[in-house]
Amino acid sequence: MPSIQLRREYVEAMIAHARETAPQECCGLIGGISEIKAATLYRLRNVTPHPESAYEAAPEDLFAAQREMRDRGEGLLAIYHSHPRSSDPHPSDTDVRLAYYPSAKYLIIGLGGMEAVIKAFSISEREQRWQQVEYEIAD
């Protein structure tokens, strides 16, 4: 069973966000109406001093997205960001160290190959480990 279900338009929107911000990393949240079904995509601004190799969501964007999720009855389903130069994206040591939401899935968009690649992960910041998980594109 997939750990998350995404609509094709969300996949395309995340890839478009990653391409718009490249060579810097993009970031955003995905709100869900169930444990696995994505409902809303929230684009966030990356305000880290090193956006070419890291991401940090603008606090005001993050709080606004979380407030909107609550108002819509959504939970935090996933966090996404890009690795613009990677063709085979996986969590960096920094991604694992800063994975503060253990119940969320982490989606990483790689733009380094001929086609964009999105991979999903469960990350345990406490245990300092990650595992790739399946996701499904549901139209």
mmCIF file of C-alpha atoms in Angstrom:
data_model
loop_
_atom_site.group_PDB
_atom_site.id
_atom_site.type_symbol
_atom_site.label_atom_id
_atom_site.label_comp_id
_atom_site.label_asym_id
_atom_site.label_seq_id
_atom_site.Cartn_x
_atom_site.Cartn_y
_atom_site.Cartn_z
ATOM 1 C CA MET A 1 0.000 0.000 0.000
ATOM 2 C CA PRO A 2 1.370 3.469 -0.862
ATOM 3 C CA SER A 3 2.312 5.739 2.009
ATOM 4 C CA ILE A 4 0.886 8.765 0.202
ATOM 5 C CA GLN A 5 -1.473 9.459 -2.704
ATOM 6 C CA LEU A 6 -0.809 12.533 -4.824
ATOM 7 C CA ARG A 7 -2.861 13.996 -7.613
ATOM 8 C CA ARG A 8 -0.941 14.396 -10.872
ATOM 9 C CA GLU A 9 -1.459 18.172 -10.718
ATOM 10 C CA TYR A 10 0.422 18.251 -7.377
ATOM 11 C CA VAL A 11 3.329 16.299 -8.831
ATOM 12 C CA GLU A 12 3.470 18.728 -11.775
ATOM 13 C CA ALA A 13 3.175 21.740 -9.430
ATOM 14 C CA MET A 14 6.065 20.524 -7.230
ATOM 15 C CA ILE A 15 8.268 19.951 -10.288
ATOM 16 C CA ALA A 16 7.339 23.397 -11.650
ATOM 17 C CA HIS A 17 8.171 24.969 -8.252
ATOM 18 C CA ALA A 18 11.550 23.193 -8.234
ATOM 19 C CA ARG A 19 12.345 24.333 -11.783
ATOM 20 C CA GLU A 20 11.324 27.946 -11.037
ATOM 21 C CA THR A 21 13.681 28.185 -8.065
ATOM 22 C CA ALA A 22 16.618 26.186 -9.513
ATOM 23 C CA PRO A 23 19.547 26.294 -8.944
ATOM 24 C CA GLN A 24 18.224 27.039 -5.450
ATOM 25 C CA GLU A 25 16.173 24.510 -3.485
ATOM 26 C CA CYS A 26 12.417 24.976 -3.210
ATOM 27 C CA CYS A 27 10.245 23.851 -0.303
ATOM 28 C CA GLY A 28 6.611 23.367 0.586
ATOM 29 C CA LEU A 29 4.030 21.395 2.516
ATOM 30 C CA ILE A 30 1.251 19.023 1.536
ATOM 31 C CA GLY A 31 -1.888 18.947 3.645
ATOM 32 C CA GLY A 32 -3.919 15.747 3.802
ATOM 33 C CA ILE A 33 -7.504 14.847 4.549
ATOM 34 C CA SER A 34 -6.612 11.307 5.559
ATOM 35 C CA GLU A 35 -3.478 9.442 6.566
ATOM 36 C CA ILE A 36 -2.394 9.096 2.936
ATOM 37 C CA LYS A 37 -4.483 11.314 0.625
ATOM 38 C CA ALA A 38 -3.063 14.717 -0.357
ATOM 39 C CA ALA A 39 -5.559 17.589 -0.348
ATOM 40 C CA THR A 40 -3.633 20.859 -0.726
ATOM 41 C CA LEU A 41 -0.163 21.953 -1.800
ATOM 42 C CA TYR A 42 1.399 24.905 0.052
ATOM 43 C CA ARG A 43 4.399 26.580 -1.573
ATOM 44 C CA LEU A 44 6.816 28.125 0.910
ATOM 45 C CA ARG A 45 9.715 30.522 0.415
ATOM 46 C CA ASN A 46 13.203 29.203 1.124
ATOM 47 C CA VAL A 47 14.972 31.746 3.352
ATOM 48 C CA THR A 48 18.144 29.843 4.258
ATOM 49 C CA PRO A 49 21.419 31.733 3.709
ATOM 50 C CA HIS A 50 22.556 28.799 1.494
ATOM 51 C CA PRO A 51 19.552 28.054 -0.770
ATOM 52 C CA GLU A 52 21.697 26.263 -3.340
ATOM 53 C CA SER A 53 22.300 23.410 -0.890
ATOM 54 C CA ALA A 54 19.667 23.667 1.877
ATOM 55 C CA TYR A 55 16.166 24.826 2.666
ATOM 56 C CA GLU A 56 14.477 26.623 5.527
ATOM 57 C CA ALA A 57 10.860 27.635 5.155
ATOM 58 C CA ALA A 58 10.048 31.288 5.817
ATOM 59 C CA PRO A 59 8.466 31.187 9.301
ATOM 60 C CA GLU A 60 5.532 33.411 8.301
ATOM 61 C CA ASP A 61 4.805 31.141 5.291
ATOM 62 C CA LEU A 62 5.042 28.031 7.468
ATOM 63 C CA PHE A 63 2.691 29.412 10.139
ATOM 64 C CA ALA A 64 0.214 30.660 7.513
ATOM 65 C CA ALA A 65 0.176 27.242 5.802
ATOM 66 C CA GLN A 66 -0.303 25.431 9.123
ATOM 67 C CA ARG A 67 -3.149 27.797 10.063
ATOM 68 C CA GLU A 68 -4.804 27.234 6.670
ATOM 69 C CA MET A 69 -4.431 23.444 7.096
ATOM 70 C CA ARG A 70 -6.172 23.631 10.482
ATOM 71 C CA ASP A 71 -8.961 25.788 9.022
ATOM 72 C CA ARG A 72 -9.477 23.208 6.241
ATOM 73 C CA GLY A 73 -9.392 20.243 8.628
ATOM 74 C CA GLU A 74 -6.154 18.936 7.119
ATOM 75 C CA GLY A 75 -3.133 17.393 8.760
ATOM 76 C CA LEU A 76 0.493 17.696 7.676
ATOM 77 C CA LEU A 77 0.901 14.826 5.222
ATOM 78 C CA ALA A 78 4.248 15.659 3.623
ATOM 79 C CA ILE A 79 7.075 18.152 3.308
ATOM 80 C CA TYR A 80 8.724 18.599 -0.062
ATOM 81 C CA HIS A 81 11.925 20.198 -1.265
ATOM 82 C CA SER A 82 14.253 19.938 -4.216
ATOM 83 C CA HIS A 83 17.791 18.800 -4.870
ATOM 84 C CA PRO A 84 18.366 20.689 -8.140
ATOM 85 C CA ARG A 85 21.555 18.858 -9.157
ATOM 86 C CA SER A 86 20.522 15.318 -8.184
ATOM 87 C CA SER A 87 19.198 12.731 -10.607
ATOM 88 C CA ASP A 88 18.689 10.220 -7.752
ATOM 89 C CA PRO A 89 17.468 12.273 -4.788
ATOM 90 C CA HIS A 90 17.713 11.007 -1.227
ATOM 91 C CA PRO A 91 17.869 12.770 2.157
ATOM 92 C CA SER A 92 21.101 14.567 2.961
ATOM 93 C CA ASP A 93 22.593 14.448 6.462
ATOM 94 C CA THR A 94 21.101 17.918 7.012
ATOM 95 C CA ASP A 95 17.667 16.750 5.822
ATOM 96 C CA VAL A 96 17.768 13.932 8.386
ATOM 97 C CA ARG A 97 19.058 16.153 11.189
ATOM 98 C CA LEU A 98 16.269 18.686 10.581
ATOM 99 C CA ALA A 99 13.402 16.216 10.045
ATOM 100 C CA TYR A 100 11.276 17.466 12.944
ATOM 101 C CA TYR A 101 7.972 15.939 11.789
ATOM 102 C CA PRO A 102 8.307 12.137 12.119
ATOM 103 C CA SER A 103 4.743 11.415 10.988
ATOM 104 C CA ALA A 104 5.164 13.405 7.754
ATOM 105 C CA LYS A 105 6.572 11.935 4.573
ATOM 106 C CA TYR A 106 9.426 13.789 2.933
ATOM 107 C CA LEU A 107 9.354 14.219 -0.844
ATOM 108 C CA ILE A 108 12.527 15.211 -2.669
ATOM 109 C CA ILE A 109 12.481 16.423 -6.255
ATOM 110 C CA GLY A 110 15.655 15.748 -8.244
ATOM 111 C CA LEU A 111 16.255 17.854 -11.337
ATOM 112 C CA GLY A 112 19.736 16.608 -12.265
ATOM 113 C CA GLY A 113 18.711 14.103 -14.949
ATOM 114 C CA MET A 114 16.853 14.272 -18.247
ATOM 115 C CA GLU A 115 13.523 14.085 -16.386
ATOM 116 C CA ALA A 116 12.596 15.304 -12.917
ATOM 117 C CA VAL A 117 12.431 12.522 -10.306
ATOM 118 C CA ILE A 118 10.407 12.596 -7.087
ATOM 119 C CA LYS A 119 11.149 10.145 -4.297
ATOM 120 C CA ALA A 120 9.342 9.803 -0.965
ATOM 121 C CA PHE A 121 10.900 8.982 2.392
ATOM 122 C CA SER A 122 10.110 8.378 6.026
ATOM 123 C CA ILE A 123 12.785 10.088 8.093
ATOM 124 C CA SER A 124 13.533 9.615 11.772
ATOM 125 C CA GLU A 125 15.504 12.586 13.087
ATOM 126 C CA ARG A 126 15.701 10.916 16.503
ATOM 127 C CA GLU A 127 17.191 7.692 15.103
ATOM 128 C CA GLN A 128 19.168 9.505 12.368
ATOM 129 C CA ARG A 129 17.905 7.219 9.601
ATOM 130 C CA TRP A 130 15.649 7.292 6.557
ATOM 131 C CA GLN A 131 13.804 4.801 4.411
ATOM 132 C CA GLN A 132 12.369 5.211 0.941
ATOM 133 C CA VAL A 133 8.595 4.690 0.779
ATOM 134 C CA GLU A 134 6.145 4.248 -2.079
ATOM 135 C CA TYR A 135 3.756 6.890 -3.265
ATOM 136 C CA GLU A 136 0.966 6.738 -5.788
ATOM 137 C CA ILE A 137 -0.217 9.216 -8.365
ATOM 138 C CA ALA A 138 -3.994 9.089 -8.220
ATOM 139 C CA ASP A 139 -5.989 11.119 -10.733
#
